[in-house]
Short mmCIF file of C-alpha atoms and ligand atoms in Angstrom, two decimals:
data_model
loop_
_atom_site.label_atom_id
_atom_site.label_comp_id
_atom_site.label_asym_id
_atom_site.label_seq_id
_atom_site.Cartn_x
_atom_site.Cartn_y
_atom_site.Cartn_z
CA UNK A 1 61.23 124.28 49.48
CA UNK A 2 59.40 126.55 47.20
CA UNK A 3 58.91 125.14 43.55
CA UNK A 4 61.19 127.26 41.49
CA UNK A 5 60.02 128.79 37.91
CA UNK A 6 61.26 127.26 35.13
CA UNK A 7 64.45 128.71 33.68
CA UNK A 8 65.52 130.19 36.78
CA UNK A 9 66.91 126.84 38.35
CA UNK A 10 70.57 127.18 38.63
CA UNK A 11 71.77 123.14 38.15
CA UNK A 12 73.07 123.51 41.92
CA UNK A 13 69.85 124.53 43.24
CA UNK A 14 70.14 126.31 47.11
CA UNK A 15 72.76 125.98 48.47
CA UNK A 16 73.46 125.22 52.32
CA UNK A 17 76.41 126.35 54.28
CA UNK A 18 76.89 125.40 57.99
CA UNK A 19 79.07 127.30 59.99
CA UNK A 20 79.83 131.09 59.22
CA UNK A 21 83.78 131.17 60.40
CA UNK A 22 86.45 131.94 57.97
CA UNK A 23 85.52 129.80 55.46
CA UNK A 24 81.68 129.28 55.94
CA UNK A 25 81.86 133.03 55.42
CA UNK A 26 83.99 133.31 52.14
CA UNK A 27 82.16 129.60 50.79
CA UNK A 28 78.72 131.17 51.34
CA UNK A 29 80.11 134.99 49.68
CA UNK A 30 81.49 133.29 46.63
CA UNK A 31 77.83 130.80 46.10
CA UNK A 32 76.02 134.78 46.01
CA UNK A 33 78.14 136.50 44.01
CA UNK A 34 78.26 132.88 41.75
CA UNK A 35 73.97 133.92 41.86
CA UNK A 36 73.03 131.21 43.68
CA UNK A 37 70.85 131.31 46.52
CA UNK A 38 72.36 130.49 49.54
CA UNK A 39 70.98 129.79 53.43
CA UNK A 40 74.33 129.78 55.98
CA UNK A 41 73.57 128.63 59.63
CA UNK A 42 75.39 129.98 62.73
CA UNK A 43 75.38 128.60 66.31
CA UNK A 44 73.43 131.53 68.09
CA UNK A 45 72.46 134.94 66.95
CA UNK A 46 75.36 136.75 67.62
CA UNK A 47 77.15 134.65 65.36
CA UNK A 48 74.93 134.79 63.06
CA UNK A 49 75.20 138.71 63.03
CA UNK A 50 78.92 138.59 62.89
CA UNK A 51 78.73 136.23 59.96
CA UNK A 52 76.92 138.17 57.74
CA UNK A 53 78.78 141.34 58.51
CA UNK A 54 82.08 139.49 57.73
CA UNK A 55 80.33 138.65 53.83
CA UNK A 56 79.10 142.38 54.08
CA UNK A 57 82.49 143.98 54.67
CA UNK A 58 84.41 141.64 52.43
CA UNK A 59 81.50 142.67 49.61
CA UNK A 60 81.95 146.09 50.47
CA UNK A 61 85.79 145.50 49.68
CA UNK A 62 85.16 144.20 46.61
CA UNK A 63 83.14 147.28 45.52
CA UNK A 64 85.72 149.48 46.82
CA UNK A 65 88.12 147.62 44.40
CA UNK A 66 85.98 147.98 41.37
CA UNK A 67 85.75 143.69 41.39
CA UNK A 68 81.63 144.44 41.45
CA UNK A 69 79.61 147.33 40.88
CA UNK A 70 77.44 148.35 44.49
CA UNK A 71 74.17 147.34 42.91
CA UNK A 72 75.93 143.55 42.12
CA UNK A 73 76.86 143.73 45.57
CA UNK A 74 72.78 144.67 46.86
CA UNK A 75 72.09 142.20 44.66
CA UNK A 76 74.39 138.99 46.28
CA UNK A 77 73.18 140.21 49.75
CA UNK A 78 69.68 139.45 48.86
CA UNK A 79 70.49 135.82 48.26
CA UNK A 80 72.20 135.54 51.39
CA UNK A 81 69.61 134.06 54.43
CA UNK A 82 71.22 133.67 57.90
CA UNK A 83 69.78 131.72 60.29
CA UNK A 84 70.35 129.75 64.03
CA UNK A 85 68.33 126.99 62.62
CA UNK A 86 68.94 123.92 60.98
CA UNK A 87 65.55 123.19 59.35
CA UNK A 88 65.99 125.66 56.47
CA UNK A 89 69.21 123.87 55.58
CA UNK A 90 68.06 120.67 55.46
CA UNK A 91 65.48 121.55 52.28
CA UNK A 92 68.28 122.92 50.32
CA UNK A 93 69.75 120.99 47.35
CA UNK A 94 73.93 120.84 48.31
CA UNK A 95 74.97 121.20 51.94
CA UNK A 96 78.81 122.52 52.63
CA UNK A 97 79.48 121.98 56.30
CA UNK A 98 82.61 124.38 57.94
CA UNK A 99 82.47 123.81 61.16
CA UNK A 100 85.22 123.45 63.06
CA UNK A 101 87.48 120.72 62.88
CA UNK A 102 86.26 117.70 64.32
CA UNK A 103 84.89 114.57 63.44
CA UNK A 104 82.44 113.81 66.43
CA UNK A 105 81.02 117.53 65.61
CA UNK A 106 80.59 117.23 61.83
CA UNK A 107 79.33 113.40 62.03
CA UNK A 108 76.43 114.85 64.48
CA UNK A 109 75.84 117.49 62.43
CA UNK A 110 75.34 114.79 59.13
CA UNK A 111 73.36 112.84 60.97
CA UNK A 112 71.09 115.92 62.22
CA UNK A 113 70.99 116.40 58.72
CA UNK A 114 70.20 113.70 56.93
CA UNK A 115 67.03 112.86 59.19
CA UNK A 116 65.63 116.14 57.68
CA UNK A 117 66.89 116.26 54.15
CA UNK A 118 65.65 114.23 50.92
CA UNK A 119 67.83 111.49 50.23
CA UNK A 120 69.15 113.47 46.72
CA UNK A 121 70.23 115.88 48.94
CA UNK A 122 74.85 115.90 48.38
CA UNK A 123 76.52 116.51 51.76
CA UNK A 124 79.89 118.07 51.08
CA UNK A 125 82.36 118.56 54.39
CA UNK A 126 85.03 121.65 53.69
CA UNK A 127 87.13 119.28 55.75
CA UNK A 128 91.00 120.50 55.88
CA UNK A 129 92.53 116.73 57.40
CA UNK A 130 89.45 114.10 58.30
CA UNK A 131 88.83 111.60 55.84
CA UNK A 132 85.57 111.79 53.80
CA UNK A 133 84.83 108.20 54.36
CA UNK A 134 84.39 108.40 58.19
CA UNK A 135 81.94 110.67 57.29
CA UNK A 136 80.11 108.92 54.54
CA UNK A 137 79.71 106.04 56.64
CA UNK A 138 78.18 107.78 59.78
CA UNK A 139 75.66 109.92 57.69
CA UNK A 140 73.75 107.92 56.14
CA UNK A 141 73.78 108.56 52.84
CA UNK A 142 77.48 107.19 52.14
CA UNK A 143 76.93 107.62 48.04
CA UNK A 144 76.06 111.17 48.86
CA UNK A 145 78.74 112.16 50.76
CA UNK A 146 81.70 114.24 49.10
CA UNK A 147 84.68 116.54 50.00
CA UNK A 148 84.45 120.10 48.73
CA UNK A 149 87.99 121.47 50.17
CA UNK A 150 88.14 125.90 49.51
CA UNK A 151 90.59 127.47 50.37
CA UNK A 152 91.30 130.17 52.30
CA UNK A 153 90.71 133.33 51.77
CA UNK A 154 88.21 131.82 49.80
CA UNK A 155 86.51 134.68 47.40
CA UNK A 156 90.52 135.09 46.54
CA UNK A 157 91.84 131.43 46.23
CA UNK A 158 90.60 129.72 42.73
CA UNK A 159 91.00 125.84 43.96
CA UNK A 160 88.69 123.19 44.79
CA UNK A 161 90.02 119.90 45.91
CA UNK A 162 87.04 117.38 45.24
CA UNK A 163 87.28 114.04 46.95
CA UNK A 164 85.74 111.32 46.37
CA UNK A 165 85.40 108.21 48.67
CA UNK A 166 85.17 104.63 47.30
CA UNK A 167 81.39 105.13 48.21
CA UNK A 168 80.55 107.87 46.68
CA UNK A 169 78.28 107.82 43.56
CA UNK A 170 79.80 109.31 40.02
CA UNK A 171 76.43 111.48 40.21
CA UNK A 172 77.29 112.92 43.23
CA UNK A 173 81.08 114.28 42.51
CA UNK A 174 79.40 115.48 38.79
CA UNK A 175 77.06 117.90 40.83
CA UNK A 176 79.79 118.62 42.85
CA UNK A 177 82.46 119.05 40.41
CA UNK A 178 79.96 121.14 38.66
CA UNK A 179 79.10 123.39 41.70
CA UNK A 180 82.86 123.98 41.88
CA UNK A 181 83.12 125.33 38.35
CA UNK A 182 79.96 127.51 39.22
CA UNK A 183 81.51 128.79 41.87
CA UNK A 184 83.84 130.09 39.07
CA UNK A 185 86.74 127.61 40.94
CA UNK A 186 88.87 125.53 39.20
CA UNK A 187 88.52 121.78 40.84
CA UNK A 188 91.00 118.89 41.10
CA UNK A 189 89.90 115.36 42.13
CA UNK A 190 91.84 114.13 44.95
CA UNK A 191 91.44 110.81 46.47
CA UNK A 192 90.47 110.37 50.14
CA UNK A 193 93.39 110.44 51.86
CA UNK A 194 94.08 112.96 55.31
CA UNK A 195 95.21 116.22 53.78
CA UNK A 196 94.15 115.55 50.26
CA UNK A 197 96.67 116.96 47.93
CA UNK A 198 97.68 120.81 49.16
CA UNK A 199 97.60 119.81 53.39
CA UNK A 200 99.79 117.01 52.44
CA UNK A 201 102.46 119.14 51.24
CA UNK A 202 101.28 122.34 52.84
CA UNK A 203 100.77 121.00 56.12
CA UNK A 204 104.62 119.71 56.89
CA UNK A 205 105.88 123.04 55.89
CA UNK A 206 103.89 125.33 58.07
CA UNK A 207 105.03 123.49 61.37
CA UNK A 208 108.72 122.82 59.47
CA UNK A 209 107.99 126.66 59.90
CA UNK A 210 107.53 126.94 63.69
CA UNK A 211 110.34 124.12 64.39
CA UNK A 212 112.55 126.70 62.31
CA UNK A 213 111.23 129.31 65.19
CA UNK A 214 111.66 126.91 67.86
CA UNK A 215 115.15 126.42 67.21
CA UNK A 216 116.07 129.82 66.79
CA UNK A 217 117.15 129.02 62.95
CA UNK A 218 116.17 132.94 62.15
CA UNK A 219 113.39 135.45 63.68
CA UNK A 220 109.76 135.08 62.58
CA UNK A 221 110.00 138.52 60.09
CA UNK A 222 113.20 136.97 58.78
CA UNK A 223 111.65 133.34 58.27
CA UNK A 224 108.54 135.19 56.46
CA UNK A 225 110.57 137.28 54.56
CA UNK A 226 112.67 134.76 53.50
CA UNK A 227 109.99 132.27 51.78
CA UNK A 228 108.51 135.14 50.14
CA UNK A 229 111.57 136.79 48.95
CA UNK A 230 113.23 133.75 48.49
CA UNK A 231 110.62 131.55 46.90
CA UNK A 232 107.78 133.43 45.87
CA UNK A 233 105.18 132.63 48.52
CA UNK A 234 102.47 135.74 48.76
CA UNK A 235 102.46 135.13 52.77
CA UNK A 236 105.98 134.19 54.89
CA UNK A 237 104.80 130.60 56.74
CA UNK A 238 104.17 132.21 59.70
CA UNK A 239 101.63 134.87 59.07
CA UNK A 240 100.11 132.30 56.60
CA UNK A 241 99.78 130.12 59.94
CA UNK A 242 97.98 133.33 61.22
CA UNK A 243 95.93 133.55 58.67
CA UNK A 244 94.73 129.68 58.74
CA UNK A 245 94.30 129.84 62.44
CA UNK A 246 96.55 128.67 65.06
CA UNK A 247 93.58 126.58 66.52
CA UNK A 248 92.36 125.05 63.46
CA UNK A 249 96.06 123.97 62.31
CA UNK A 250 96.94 122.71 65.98
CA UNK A 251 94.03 120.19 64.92
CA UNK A 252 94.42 119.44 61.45
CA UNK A 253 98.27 118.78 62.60
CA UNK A 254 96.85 116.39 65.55
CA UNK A 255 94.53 114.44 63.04
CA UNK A 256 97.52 114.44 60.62
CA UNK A 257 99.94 112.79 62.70
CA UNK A 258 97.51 110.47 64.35
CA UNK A 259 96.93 108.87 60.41
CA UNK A 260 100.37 108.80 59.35
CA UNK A 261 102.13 108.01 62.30
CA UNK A 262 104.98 110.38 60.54
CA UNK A 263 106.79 113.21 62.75
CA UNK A 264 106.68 115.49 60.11
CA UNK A 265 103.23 115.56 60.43
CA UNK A 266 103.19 116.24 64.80
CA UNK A 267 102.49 119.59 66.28
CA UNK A 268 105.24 121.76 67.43
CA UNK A 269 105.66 122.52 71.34
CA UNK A 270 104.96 126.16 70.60
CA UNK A 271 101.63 125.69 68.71
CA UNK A 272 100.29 124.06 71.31
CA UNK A 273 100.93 126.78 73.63
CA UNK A 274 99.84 129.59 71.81
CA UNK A 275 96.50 127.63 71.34
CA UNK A 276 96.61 127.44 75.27
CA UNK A 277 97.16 130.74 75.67
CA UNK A 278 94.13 131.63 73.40
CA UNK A 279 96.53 133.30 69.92
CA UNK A 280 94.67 131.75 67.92
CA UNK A 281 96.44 134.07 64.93
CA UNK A 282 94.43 136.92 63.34
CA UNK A 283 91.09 135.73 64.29
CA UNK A 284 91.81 136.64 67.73
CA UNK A 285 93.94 139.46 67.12
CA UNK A 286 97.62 137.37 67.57
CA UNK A 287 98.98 134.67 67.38
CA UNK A 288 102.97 135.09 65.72
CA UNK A 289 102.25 138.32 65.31
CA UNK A 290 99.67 141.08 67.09
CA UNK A 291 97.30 142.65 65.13
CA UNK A 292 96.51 145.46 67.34
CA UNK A 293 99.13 147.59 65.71
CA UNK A 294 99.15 148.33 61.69
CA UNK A 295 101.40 146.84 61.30
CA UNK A 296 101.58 143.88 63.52
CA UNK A 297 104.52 143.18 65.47
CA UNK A 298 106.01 140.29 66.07
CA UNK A 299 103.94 138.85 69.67
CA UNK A 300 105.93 137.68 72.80
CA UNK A 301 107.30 133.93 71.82
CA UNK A 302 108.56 132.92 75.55
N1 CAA B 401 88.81 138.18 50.96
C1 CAA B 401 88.53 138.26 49.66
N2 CAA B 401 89.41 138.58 48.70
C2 CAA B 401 90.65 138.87 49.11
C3 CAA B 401 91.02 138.84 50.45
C4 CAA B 401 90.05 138.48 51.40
N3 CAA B 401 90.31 138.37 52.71
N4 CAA B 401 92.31 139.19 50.55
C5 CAA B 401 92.72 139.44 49.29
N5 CAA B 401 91.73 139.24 48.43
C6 CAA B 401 91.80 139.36 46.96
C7 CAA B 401 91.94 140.78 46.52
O1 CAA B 401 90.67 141.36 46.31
C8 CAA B 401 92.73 140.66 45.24
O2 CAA B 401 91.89 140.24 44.18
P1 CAA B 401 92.23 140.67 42.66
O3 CAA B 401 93.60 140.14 42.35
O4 CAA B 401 91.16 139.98 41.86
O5 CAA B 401 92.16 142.16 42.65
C9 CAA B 401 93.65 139.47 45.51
O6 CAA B 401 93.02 138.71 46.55
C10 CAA B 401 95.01 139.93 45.94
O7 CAA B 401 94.82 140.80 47.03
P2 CAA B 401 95.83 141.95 47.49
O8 CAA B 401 96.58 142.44 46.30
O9 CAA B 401 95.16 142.92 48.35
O10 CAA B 401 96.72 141.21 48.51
P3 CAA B 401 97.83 140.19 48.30
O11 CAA B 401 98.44 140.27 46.96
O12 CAA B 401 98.64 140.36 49.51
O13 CAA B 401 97.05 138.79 48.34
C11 CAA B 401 96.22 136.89 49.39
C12 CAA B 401 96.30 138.40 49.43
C13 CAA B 401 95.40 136.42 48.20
C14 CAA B 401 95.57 136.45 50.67
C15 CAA B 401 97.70 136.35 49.25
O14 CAA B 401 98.49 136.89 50.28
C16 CAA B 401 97.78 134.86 49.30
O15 CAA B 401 97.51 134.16 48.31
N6 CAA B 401 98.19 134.33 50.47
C17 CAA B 401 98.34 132.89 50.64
C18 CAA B 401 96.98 132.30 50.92
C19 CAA B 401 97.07 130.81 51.04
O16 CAA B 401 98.09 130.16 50.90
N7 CAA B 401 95.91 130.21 51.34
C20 CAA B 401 95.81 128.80 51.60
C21 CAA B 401 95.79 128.57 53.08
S1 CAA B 401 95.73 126.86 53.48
C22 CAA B 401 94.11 126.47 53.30
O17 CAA B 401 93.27 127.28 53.04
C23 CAA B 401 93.76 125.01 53.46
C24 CAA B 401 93.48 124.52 54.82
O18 CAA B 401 92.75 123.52 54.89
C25 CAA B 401 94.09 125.06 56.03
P1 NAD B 402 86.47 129.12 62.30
O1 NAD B 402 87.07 128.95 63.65
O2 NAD B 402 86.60 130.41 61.60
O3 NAD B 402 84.92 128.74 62.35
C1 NAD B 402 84.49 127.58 63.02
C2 NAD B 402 83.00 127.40 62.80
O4 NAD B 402 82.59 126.21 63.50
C3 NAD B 402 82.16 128.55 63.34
O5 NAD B 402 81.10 128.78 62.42
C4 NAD B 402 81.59 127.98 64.65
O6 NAD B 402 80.35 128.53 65.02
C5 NAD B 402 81.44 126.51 64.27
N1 NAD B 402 81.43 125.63 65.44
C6 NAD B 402 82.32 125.61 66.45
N2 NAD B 402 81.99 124.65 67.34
C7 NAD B 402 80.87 124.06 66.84
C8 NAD B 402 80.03 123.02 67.30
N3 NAD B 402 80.29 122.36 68.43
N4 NAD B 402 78.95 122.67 66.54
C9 NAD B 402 78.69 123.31 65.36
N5 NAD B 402 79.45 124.31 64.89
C10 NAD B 402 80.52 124.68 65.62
O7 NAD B 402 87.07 127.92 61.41
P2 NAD B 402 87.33 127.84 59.85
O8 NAD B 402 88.73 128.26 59.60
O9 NAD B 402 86.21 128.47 59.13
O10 NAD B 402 87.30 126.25 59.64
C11 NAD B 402 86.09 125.55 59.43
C12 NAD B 402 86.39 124.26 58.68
O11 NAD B 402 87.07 124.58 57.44
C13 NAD B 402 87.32 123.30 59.42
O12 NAD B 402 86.94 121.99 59.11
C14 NAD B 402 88.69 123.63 58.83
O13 NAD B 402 89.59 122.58 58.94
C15 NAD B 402 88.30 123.88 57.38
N6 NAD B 402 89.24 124.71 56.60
C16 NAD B 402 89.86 125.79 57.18
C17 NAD B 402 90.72 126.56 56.41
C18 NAD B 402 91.42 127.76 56.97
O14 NAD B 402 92.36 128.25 56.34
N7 NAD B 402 91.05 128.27 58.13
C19 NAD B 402 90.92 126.25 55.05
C20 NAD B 402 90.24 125.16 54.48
C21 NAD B 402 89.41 124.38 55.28
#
């Protein structure tokens, strides 16, 4: 990496993002606009392309809604490098992984890593349900191996859930803790346990959500209306399921159940056939609902 002049070293250094999905996307928007810059990695060009047009549009937004001024915007973009390959990643100072969510995928991808990178380099998985410490373990570089959890949409959600495993050093979760408040997001420390804090609690309730559909307690609008008439929620459970990703919260609910043994934690009949049949929720344009109508409509349940 290029020496940087002094004064102009941000204490997080470049940042490295791998994977440019929902959340690579939004983690790699909110380490711009935060001034840092910021190299994101996609699996082939098209990706790639799609990736930065996702931070482009969501920038573009953001202008629209007076958040930042069109030259702040210009300015963000310029930090923002996409690339296929993993090399440039490697020489940057804190790597955030979101890929998707699997362990065999995200160990390779560690290991990949950490034969390239310096050994001060902090590897930090945006993991929603695997445990840090399988992780840590596999990569390496166990002391520099931390959880950064975002949240979703992330240039809108202010958390951070920062885990830390029993190997991981106290210098390590300071840079990453103070990445996290650079970010301008507030962190919690959570300890390394599958969910952390928010899944934990979060988790149960979406797929208490599609049992509630399952058994014909209320229609989908009515459940959705319900929790966010009824208790506050922004989203009803089921577009917030949507939102997530049907596919990414089939596995988190797998991984889930398969630590705690606990049925609240197993995945509904009906998620795993909408993940068969490809609804993957808004990503693919339906999943509870179909997004090729504004608004959606409730899709076909069976
Ligand atoms: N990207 C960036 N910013 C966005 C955004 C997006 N996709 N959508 C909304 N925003 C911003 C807006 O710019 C706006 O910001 P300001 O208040 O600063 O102006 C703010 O969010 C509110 O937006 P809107 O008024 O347009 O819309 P809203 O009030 O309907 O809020 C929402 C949108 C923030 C997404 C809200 O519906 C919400 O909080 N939903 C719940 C999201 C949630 O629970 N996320 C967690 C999912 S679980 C997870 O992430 C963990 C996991 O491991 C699975
Ligand atoms: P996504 O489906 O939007 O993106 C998945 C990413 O993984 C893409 O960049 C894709 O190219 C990459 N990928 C897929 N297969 C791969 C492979 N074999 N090797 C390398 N990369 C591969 O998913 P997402 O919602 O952005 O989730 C990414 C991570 O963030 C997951 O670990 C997920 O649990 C976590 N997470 C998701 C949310 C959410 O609300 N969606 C919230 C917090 C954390």
């Amino acid at each position: 990496m290029a020496p940087r002049a002094a004064g102009t070293v941000s204490p997080a250094g470049v940042v490295g993002v791998v994977g440019g999905g929902l959340m690579g996307s939004g983690i790699a928007q909110a380490a711009i606009v935060a001034g840092l810059d910021t190299r994101l990695r996609e699996l082939t060009p098209e990706l790639a392309k799609d990736a930065r047009a996702r931070v482009e549009r969501s920038l573009s937004t953001a202008v629209k809604r007076e958040k930042i001024t069109p030259a702040q915007r210009d300015a963000a973009l310029d930090r923002l490098a996409v690339t296929t390959d993993l090399a440039p990643i490697a020489r940057c100072d804190v790597i955030i992984e979101a890929v998707v969510e699997d362990l065999a995928v995200k160990v390779a991808l560690w290991q990949e890593l950490h034969a390239q990178a310096p050994p001060s380099t902090i590897f930090a998985s945006n993991t929603s349900s695997l445990t840090i410490t399988a992780m840590a373990v596999a990569s390496g570089r166990p002391d520099r191996v931390v959880g950064l959890h975002f949240f979703n949409p992330v240039p809108a959600m202010p958390l951070v859930e920062v885990v830390r495993t029993i190997l991981t050093s106290d210098d390590t979760v300071d840079r990453a803790t103070a990445l996290v408040r650079q970010l301008g997001k507030e962190p919690i420390a959570a300890r390394d346990t599958s969910g952390f804090v928010v899944n934990r609690l979060l988790v149960p309730y979406m797929l208490d959500a599609i049992r509630a559909v399952e058994q014909g307690v209320a229609s989908v609008v009515d459940i959705d209306t319900g929790m966010r008439l009824g208790a506050g929620h922004p989203m009803g459970p089921l577009t917030l399921l949507d939102f997530v990703g049907l596919d990414t919260i089939l596995r988190v609910a797998e991984i889930m159940f398969l630590e705690y043994r606990e049925p609240r934690f197993a995945p509904p009949p009906l998620l795993r056939q909408l993940v068969t049949a490809g609804r993957y929720g808004r990503k693919s344009g339906a999943g509870f609902y179909d997004y090729s109508t504004d608004p959606p409509r409730v899709s076909a349940l069976g």
